[in-house]
Short mmCIF file of C-alpha atoms in Angstrom, two decimals:
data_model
loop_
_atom_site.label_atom_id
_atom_site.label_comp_id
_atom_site.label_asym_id
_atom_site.label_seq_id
_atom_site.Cartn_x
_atom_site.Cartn_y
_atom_site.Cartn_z
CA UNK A 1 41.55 1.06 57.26
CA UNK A 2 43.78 1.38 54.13
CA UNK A 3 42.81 3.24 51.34
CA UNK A 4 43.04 5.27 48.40
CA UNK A 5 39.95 7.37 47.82
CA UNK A 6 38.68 10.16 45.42
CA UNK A 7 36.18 12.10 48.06
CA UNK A 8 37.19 14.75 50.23
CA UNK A 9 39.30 13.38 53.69
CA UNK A 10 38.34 15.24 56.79
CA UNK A 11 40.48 12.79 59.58
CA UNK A 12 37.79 11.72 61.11
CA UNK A 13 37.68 8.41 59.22
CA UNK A 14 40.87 7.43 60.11
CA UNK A 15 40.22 8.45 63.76
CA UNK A 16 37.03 6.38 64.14
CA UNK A 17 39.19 3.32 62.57
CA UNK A 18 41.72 3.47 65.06
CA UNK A 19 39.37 4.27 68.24
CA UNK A 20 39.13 1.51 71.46
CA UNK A 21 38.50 2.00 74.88
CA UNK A 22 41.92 0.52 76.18
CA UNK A 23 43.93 3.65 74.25
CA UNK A 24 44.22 6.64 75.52
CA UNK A 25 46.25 8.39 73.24
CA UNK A 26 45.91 9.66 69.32
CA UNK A 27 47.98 10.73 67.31
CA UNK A 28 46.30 12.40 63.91
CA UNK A 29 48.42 13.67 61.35
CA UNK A 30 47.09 15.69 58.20
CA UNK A 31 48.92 16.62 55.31
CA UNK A 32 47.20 19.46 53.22
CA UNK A 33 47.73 20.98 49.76
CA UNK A 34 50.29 23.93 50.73
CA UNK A 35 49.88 27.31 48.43
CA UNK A 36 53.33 27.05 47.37
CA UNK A 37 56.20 24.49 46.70
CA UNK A 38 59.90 26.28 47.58
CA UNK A 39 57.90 29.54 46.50
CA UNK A 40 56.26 28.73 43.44
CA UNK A 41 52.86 29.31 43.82
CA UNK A 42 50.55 26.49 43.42
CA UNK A 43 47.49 26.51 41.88
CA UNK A 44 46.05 23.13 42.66
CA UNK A 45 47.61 19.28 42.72
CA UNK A 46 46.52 15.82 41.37
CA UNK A 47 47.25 12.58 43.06
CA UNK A 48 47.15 9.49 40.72
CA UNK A 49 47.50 6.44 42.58
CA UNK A 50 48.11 2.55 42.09
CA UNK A 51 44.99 1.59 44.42
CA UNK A 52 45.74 -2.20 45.28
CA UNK A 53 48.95 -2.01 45.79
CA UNK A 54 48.96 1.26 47.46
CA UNK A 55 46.53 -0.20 49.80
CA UNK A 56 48.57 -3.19 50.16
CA UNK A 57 51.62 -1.51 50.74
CA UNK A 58 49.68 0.93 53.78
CA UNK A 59 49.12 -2.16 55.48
CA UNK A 60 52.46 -3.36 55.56
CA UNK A 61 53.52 -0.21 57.23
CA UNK A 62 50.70 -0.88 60.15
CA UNK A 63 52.42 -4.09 60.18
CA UNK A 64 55.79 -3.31 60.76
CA UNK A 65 54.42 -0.58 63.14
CA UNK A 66 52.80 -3.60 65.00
CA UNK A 67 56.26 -5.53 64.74
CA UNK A 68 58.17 -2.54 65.98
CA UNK A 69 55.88 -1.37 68.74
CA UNK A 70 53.17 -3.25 69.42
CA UNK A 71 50.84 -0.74 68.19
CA UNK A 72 47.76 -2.69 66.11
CA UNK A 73 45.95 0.48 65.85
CA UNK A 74 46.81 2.32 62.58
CA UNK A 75 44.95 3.61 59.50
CA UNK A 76 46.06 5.63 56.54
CA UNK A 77 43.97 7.20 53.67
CA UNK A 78 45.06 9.18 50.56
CA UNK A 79 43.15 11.31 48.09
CA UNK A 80 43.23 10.92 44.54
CA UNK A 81 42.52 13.47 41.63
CA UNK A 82 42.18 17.03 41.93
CA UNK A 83 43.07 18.47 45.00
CA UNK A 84 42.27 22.58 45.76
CA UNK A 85 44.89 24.49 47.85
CA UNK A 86 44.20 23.61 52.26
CA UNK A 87 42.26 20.33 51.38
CA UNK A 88 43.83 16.88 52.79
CA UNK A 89 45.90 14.82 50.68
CA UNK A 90 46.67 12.31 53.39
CA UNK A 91 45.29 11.44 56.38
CA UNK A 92 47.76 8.86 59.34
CA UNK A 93 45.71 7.64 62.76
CA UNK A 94 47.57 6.22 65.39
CA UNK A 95 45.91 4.58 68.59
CA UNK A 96 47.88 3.70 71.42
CA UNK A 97 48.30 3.05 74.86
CA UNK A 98 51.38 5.16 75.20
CA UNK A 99 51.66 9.00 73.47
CA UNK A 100 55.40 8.53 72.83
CA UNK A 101 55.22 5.43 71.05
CA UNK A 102 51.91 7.24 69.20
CA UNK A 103 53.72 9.99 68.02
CA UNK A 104 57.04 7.87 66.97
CA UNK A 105 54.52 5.35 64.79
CA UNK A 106 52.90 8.02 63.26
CA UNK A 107 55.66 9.77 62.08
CA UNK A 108 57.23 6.05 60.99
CA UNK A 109 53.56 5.95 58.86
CA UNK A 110 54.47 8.98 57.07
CA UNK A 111 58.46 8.73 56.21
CA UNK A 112 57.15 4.70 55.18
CA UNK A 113 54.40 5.97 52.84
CA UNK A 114 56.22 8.56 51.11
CA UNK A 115 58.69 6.18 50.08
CA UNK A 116 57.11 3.15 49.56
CA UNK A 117 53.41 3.50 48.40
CA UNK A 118 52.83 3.56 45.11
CA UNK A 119 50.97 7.30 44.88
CA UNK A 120 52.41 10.35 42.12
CA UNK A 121 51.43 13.85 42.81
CA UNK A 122 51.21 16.24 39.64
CA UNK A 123 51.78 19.94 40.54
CA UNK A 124 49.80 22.60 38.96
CA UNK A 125 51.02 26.21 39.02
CA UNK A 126 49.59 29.80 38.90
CA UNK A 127 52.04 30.59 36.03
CA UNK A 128 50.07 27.40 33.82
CA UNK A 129 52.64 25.07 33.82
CA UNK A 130 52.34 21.66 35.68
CA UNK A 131 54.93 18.90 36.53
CA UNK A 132 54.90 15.58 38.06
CA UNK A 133 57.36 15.95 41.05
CA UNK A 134 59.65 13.71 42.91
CA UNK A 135 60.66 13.70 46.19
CA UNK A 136 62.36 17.49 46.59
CA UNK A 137 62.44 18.15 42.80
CA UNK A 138 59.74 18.79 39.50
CA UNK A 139 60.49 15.18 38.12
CA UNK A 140 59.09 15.67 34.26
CA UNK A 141 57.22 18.35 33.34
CA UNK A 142 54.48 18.00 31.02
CA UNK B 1 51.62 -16.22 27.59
CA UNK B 2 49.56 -12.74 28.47
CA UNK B 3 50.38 -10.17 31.26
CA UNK B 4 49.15 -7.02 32.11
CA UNK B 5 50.62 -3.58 32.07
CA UNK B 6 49.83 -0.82 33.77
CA UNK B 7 51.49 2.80 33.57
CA UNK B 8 51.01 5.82 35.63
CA UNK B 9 51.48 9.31 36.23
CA UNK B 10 54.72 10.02 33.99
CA UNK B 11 54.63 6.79 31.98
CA UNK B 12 50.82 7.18 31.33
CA UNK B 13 51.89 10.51 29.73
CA UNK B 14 54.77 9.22 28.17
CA UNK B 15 53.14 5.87 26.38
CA UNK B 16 49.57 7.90 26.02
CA UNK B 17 47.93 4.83 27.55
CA UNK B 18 47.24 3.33 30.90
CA UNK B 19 46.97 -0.18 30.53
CA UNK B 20 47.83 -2.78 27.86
CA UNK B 21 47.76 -6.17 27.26
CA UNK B 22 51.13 -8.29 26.35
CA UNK B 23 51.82 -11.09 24.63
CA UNK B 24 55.15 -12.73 26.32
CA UNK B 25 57.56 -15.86 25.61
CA UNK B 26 57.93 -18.28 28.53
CA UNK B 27 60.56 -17.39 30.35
CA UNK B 28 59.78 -13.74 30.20
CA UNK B 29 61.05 -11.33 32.68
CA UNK B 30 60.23 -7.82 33.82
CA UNK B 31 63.45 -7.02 31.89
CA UNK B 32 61.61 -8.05 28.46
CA UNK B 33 58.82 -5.43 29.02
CA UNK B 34 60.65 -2.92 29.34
CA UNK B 35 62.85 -3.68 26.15
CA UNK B 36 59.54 -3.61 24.61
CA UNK B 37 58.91 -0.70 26.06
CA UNK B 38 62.11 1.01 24.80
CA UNK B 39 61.93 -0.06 21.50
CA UNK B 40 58.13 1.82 20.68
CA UNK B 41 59.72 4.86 22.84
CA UNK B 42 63.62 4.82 23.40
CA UNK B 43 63.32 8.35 25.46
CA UNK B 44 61.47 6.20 28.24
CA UNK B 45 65.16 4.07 29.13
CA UNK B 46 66.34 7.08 30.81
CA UNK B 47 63.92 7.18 33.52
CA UNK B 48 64.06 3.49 34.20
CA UNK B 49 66.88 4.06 36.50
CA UNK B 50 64.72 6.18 38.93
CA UNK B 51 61.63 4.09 38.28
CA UNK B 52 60.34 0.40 40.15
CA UNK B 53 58.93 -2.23 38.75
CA UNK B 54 55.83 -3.74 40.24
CA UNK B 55 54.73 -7.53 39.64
CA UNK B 56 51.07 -8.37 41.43
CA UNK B 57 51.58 -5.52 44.07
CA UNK B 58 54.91 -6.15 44.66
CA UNK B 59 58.32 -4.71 43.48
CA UNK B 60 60.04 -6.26 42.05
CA UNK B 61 63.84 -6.25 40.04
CA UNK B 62 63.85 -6.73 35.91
CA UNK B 63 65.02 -10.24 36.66
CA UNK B 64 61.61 -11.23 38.14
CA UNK B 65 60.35 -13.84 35.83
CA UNK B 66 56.63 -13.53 35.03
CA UNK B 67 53.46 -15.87 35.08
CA UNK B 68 50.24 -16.29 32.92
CA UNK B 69 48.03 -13.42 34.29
CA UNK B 70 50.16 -11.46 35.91
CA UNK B 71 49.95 -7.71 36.94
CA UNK B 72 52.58 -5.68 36.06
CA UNK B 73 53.44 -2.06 36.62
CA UNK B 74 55.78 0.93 36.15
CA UNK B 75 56.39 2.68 39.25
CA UNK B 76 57.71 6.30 39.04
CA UNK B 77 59.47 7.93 41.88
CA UNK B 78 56.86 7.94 44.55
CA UNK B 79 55.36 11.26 46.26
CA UNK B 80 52.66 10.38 47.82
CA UNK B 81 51.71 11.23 51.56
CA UNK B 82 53.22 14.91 51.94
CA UNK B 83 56.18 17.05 50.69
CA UNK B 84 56.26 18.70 54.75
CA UNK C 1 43.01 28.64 70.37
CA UNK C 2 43.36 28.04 74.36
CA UNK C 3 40.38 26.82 76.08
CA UNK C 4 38.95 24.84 79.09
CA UNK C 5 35.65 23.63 77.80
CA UNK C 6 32.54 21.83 79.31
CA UNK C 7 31.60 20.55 75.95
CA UNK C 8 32.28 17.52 74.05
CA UNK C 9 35.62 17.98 72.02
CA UNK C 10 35.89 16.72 68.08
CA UNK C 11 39.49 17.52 67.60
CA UNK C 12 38.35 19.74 64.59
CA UNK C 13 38.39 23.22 66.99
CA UNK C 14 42.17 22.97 67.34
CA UNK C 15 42.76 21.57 63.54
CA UNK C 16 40.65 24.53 62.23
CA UNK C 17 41.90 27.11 64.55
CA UNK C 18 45.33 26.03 62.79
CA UNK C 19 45.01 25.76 59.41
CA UNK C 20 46.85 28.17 57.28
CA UNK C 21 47.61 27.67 53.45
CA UNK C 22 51.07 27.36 53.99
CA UNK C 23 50.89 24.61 56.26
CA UNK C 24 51.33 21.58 55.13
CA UNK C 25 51.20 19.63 58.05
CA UNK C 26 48.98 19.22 60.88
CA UNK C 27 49.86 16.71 64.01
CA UNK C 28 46.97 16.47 66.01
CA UNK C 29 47.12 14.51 69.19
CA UNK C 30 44.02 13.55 71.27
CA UNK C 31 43.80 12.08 74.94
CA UNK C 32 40.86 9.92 75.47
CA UNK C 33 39.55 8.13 77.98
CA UNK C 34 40.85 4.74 78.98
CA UNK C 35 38.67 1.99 80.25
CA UNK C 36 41.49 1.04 82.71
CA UNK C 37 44.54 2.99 84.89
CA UNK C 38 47.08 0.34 85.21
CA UNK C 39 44.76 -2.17 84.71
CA UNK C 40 41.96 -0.91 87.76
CA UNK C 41 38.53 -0.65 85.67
CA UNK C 42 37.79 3.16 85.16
CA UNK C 43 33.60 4.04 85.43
CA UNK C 44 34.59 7.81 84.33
CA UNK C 45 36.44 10.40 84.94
CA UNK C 46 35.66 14.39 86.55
CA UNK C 47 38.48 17.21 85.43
CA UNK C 48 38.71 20.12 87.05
CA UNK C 49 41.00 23.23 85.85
CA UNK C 50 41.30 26.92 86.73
CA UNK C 51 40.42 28.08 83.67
CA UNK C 52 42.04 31.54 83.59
CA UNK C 53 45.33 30.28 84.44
CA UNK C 54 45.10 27.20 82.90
CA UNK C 55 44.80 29.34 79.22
CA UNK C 56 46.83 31.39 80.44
CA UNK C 57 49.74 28.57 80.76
CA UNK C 58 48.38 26.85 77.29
CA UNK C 59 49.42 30.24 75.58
CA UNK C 60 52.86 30.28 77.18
CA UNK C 61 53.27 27.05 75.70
CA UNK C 62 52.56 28.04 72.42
CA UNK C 63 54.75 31.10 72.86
CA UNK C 64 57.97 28.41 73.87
CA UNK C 65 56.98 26.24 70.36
CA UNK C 66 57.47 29.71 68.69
CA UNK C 67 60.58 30.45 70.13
CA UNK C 68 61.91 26.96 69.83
CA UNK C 69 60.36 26.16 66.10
CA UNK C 70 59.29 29.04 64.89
CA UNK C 71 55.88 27.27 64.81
CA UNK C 72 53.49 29.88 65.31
CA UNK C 73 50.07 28.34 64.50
CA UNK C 74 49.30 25.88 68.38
CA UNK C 75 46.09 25.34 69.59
CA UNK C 76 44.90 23.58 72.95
CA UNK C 77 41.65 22.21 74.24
CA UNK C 78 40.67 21.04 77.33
CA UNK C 79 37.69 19.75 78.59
CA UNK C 80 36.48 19.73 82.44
CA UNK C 81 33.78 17.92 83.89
CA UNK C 82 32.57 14.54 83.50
CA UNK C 83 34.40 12.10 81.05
CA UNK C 84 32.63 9.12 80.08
CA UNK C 85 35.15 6.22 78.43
CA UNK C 86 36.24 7.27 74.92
CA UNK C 87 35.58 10.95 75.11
CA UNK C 88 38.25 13.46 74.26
CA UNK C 89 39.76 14.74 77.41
CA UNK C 90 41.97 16.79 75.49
CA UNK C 91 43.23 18.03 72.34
CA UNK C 92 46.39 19.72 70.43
CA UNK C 93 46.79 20.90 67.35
CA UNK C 94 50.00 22.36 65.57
CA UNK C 95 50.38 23.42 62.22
CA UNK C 96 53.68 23.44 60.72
CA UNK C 97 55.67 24.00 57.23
CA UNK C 98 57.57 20.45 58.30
CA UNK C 99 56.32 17.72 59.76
CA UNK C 100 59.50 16.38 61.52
CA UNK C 101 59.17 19.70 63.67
CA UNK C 102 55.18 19.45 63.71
CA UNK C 103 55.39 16.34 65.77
CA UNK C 104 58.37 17.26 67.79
CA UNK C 105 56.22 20.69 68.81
CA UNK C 106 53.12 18.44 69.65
CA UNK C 107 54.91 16.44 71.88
CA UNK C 108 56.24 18.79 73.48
CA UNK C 109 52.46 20.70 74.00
CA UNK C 110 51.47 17.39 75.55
CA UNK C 111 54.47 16.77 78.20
CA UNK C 112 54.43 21.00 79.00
CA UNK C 113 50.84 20.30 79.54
CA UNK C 114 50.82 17.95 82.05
CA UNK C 115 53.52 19.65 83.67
CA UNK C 116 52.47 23.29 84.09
CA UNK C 117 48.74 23.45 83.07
CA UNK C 118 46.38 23.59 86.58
CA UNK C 119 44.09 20.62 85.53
CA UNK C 120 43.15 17.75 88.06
CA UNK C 121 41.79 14.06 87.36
CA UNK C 122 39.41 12.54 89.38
CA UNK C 123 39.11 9.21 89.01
CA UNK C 124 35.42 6.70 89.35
CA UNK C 125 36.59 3.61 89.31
CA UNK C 126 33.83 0.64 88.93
CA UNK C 127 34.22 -0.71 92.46
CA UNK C 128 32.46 2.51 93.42
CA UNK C 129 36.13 4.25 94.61
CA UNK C 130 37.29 7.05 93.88
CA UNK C 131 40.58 9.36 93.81
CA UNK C 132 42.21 12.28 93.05
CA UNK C 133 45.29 11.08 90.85
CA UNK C 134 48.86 12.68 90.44
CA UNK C 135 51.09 11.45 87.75
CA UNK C 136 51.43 7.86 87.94
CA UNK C 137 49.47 7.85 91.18
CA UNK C 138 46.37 7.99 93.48
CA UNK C 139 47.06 11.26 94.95
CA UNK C 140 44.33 11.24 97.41
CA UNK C 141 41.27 8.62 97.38
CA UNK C 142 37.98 10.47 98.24
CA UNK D 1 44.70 44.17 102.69
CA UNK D 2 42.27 41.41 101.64
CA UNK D 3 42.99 38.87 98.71
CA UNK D 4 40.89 36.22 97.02
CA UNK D 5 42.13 32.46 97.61
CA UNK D 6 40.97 29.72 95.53
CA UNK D 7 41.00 25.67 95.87
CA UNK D 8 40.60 23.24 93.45
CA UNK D 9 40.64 19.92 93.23
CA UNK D 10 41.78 17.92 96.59
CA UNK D 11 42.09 21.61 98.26
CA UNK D 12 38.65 21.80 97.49
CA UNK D 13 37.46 18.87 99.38
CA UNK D 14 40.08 18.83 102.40
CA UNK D 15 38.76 22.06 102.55
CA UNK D 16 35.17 21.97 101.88
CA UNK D 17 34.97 25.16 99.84
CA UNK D 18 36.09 26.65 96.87
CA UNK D 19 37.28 30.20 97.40
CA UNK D 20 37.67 32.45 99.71
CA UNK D 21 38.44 36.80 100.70
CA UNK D 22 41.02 36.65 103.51
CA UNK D 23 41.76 40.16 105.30
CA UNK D 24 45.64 40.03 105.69
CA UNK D 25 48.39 42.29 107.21
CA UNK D 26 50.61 44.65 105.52
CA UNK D 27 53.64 42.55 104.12
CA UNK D 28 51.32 39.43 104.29
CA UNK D 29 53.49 36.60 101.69
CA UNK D 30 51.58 33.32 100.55
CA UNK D 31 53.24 31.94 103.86
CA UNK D 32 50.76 33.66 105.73
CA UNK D 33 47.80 31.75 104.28
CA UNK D 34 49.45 28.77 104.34
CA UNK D 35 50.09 28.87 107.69
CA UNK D 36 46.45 30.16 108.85
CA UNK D 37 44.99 27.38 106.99
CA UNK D 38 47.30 24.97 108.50
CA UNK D 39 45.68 26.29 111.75
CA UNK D 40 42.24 25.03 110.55
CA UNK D 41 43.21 21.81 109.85
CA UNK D 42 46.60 20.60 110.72
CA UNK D 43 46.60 17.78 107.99
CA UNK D 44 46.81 20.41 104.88
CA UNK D 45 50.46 20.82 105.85
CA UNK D 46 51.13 17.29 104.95
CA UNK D 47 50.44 18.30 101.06
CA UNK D 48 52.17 21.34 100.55
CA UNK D 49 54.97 19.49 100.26
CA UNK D 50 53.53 18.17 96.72
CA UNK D 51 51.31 20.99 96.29
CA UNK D 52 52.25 24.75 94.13
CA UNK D 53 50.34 28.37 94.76
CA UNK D 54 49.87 30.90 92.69
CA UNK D 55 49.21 34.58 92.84
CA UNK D 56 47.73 36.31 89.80
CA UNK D 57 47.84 33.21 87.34
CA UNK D 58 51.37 32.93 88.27
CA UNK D 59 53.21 29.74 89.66
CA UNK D 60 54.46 31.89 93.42
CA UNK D 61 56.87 30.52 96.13
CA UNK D 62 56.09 30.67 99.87
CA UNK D 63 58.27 34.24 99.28
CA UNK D 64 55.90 35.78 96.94
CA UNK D 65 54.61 39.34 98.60
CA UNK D 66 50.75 39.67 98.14
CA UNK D 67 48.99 43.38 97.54
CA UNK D 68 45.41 44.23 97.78
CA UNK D 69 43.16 42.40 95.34
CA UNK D 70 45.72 39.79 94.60
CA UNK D 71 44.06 36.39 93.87
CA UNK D 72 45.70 33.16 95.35
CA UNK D 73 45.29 30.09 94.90
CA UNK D 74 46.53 26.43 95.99
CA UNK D 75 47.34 24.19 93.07
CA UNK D 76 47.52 20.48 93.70
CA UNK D 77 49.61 18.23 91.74
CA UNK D 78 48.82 18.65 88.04
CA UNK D 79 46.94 15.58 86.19
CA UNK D 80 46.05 17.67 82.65
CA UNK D 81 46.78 16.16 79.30
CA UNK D 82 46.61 12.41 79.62
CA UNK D 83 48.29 9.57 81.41
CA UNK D 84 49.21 7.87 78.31
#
């Protein structure tokens, strides 16, 4: 499962995706709408996305996860639109017969899909202004 | 021939539009969009250097040359997944 | 959160005993059961803990993330019982300000877990045997 | 003094029960139980090798000094968290 979607993400989805009998271990990992950004208080986010190709691009990741270690077992989903403070932007399942190599391809999904799937996240702060950010910086503010 | 555009995030701002039609010579590039581009809005040329260039869900460099029906897209810096 | 539990675990008890607005990541790992132990055909499994110690040892765990992360927000399931194939035998949840030290901390629960938390596997396999395993081993068929 | 000793797990069955009082002497260590279940059934000595006590939630060596009320128990090799 690879996909961009505009309801609310609880993990579960991903987890049923990547569930089988032969692996014992998964490895969830959430990433949720933080009430600040280097202190600046946030008010909410948007996430605009390029669907097809951001789905596209998630499953090459699973695929070089499969190249790297085997591990066939991976599903990513990513909220669009408005997103309120504690609510899940991203969702990354990992099933696999070993923890270690779990935790190592999840954390591979992550790094991957920050840099190469095609998703922009608009900042919205309690001061009224807003920004589209880039990685570690407010890219154009608008 | 005819490709499509699409712009997001930033360059949806920027351009005030999400999509377009365009209208290309043979031979056209990625490179002659965003001359296009430039010319309506020369402000935008400063953020190509941190932006990628999609063609049919793939990046691709300015010198990709371009097909009848293609997708094409502007890709500002990418933040998806999580700042953490 | 540190609990032994008799009851079927989701995963969502440790995420939402967790979540905090200024965490922005959660790694979540779950152990499920396998339909095989090096390949021998598992029919289900029984855990047993001593529950008083055994939360007693989950919370020192949590109290060695702290000093080692300065994560603070660690929770730990684990259920006792009968496991059929599939079901969660146990789950770990760690909310963190960066993932990079979110995953590294969950690891870590998982290997100070099986090290130091009183919790024993019996094994049903489907030729009718049955054992009590220690790590990577029948420790005593029954 | 008299203690409470528990056994889980393979203790349990070797053993056929679950817990236990034991009246001990002054100065009585977790030796002492060891070796007066050793004297019920000579082939628990074989696993103590592998196996860990504790007294009071507390991982406790052979060495540890028990007091009145203390509660003991015999923990077998450790199989929590998963195999994977």
């Amino acid at each position: 499962m690879f996909k961009i979607t505009d309801k609310i993400i609880t993990g579960s989805e991903v987890r049923e995706a990547v569930a089988a009998p032969d692996a014992g271990a998964i490895v969830l990992f959430l990433g949720t709408v933080r009430n600040n950004t280097d202190g600046k208080a946030v008010q909410h986010l948007e996430y605009e996305a390029y669907p097809p190709m951001a789905e596209k691009k998630m499953a090459e990741i699973a695929q070089e996860i499969s190249d790297k270690w085997g591990i066939h077992r991976v599903a990513m989903i990513h909220r669009v639109g408005k997103l309120e403070i504690g609510e899940v932007s991203v969702a990354v399942a990992v099933a696999s017969p070993h923890r270690k190599d779990g935790f190592k391809a999840c954390k591979y999904a992550m790094n991957r899909l920050k840099q190469i799937v095609p998703i922009w996240k608009r900042e919205v702060w309690t001061d009224g202004e807003a920004g589209w950010v880039k990685p570690d910086a407010v890219f154009f503010e608008t | 021939m005819k490709v499509t555009v699409k712009y997001f995030a930033v360059c949806h701002e920027m351009l005030n539009r999400s999509e377009e039609e365009m209208q290309l010579p043979e031979g056209a590039t990625v490179r002659t969009i965003l001359k296009r581009l430039e010319e309506e809005w020369p402000e935008i040329a400063e953020f190509y250097e941190v932006m990628q260039m999609s063609v049919n869900w793939e990046y691709a460099t300015e010198d990709t040359e371009l097909s009848e029906g293609d997708e094409v897209a502007l890709i500002p810096p990418v933040t998806g997944g999580t700042d953490v």
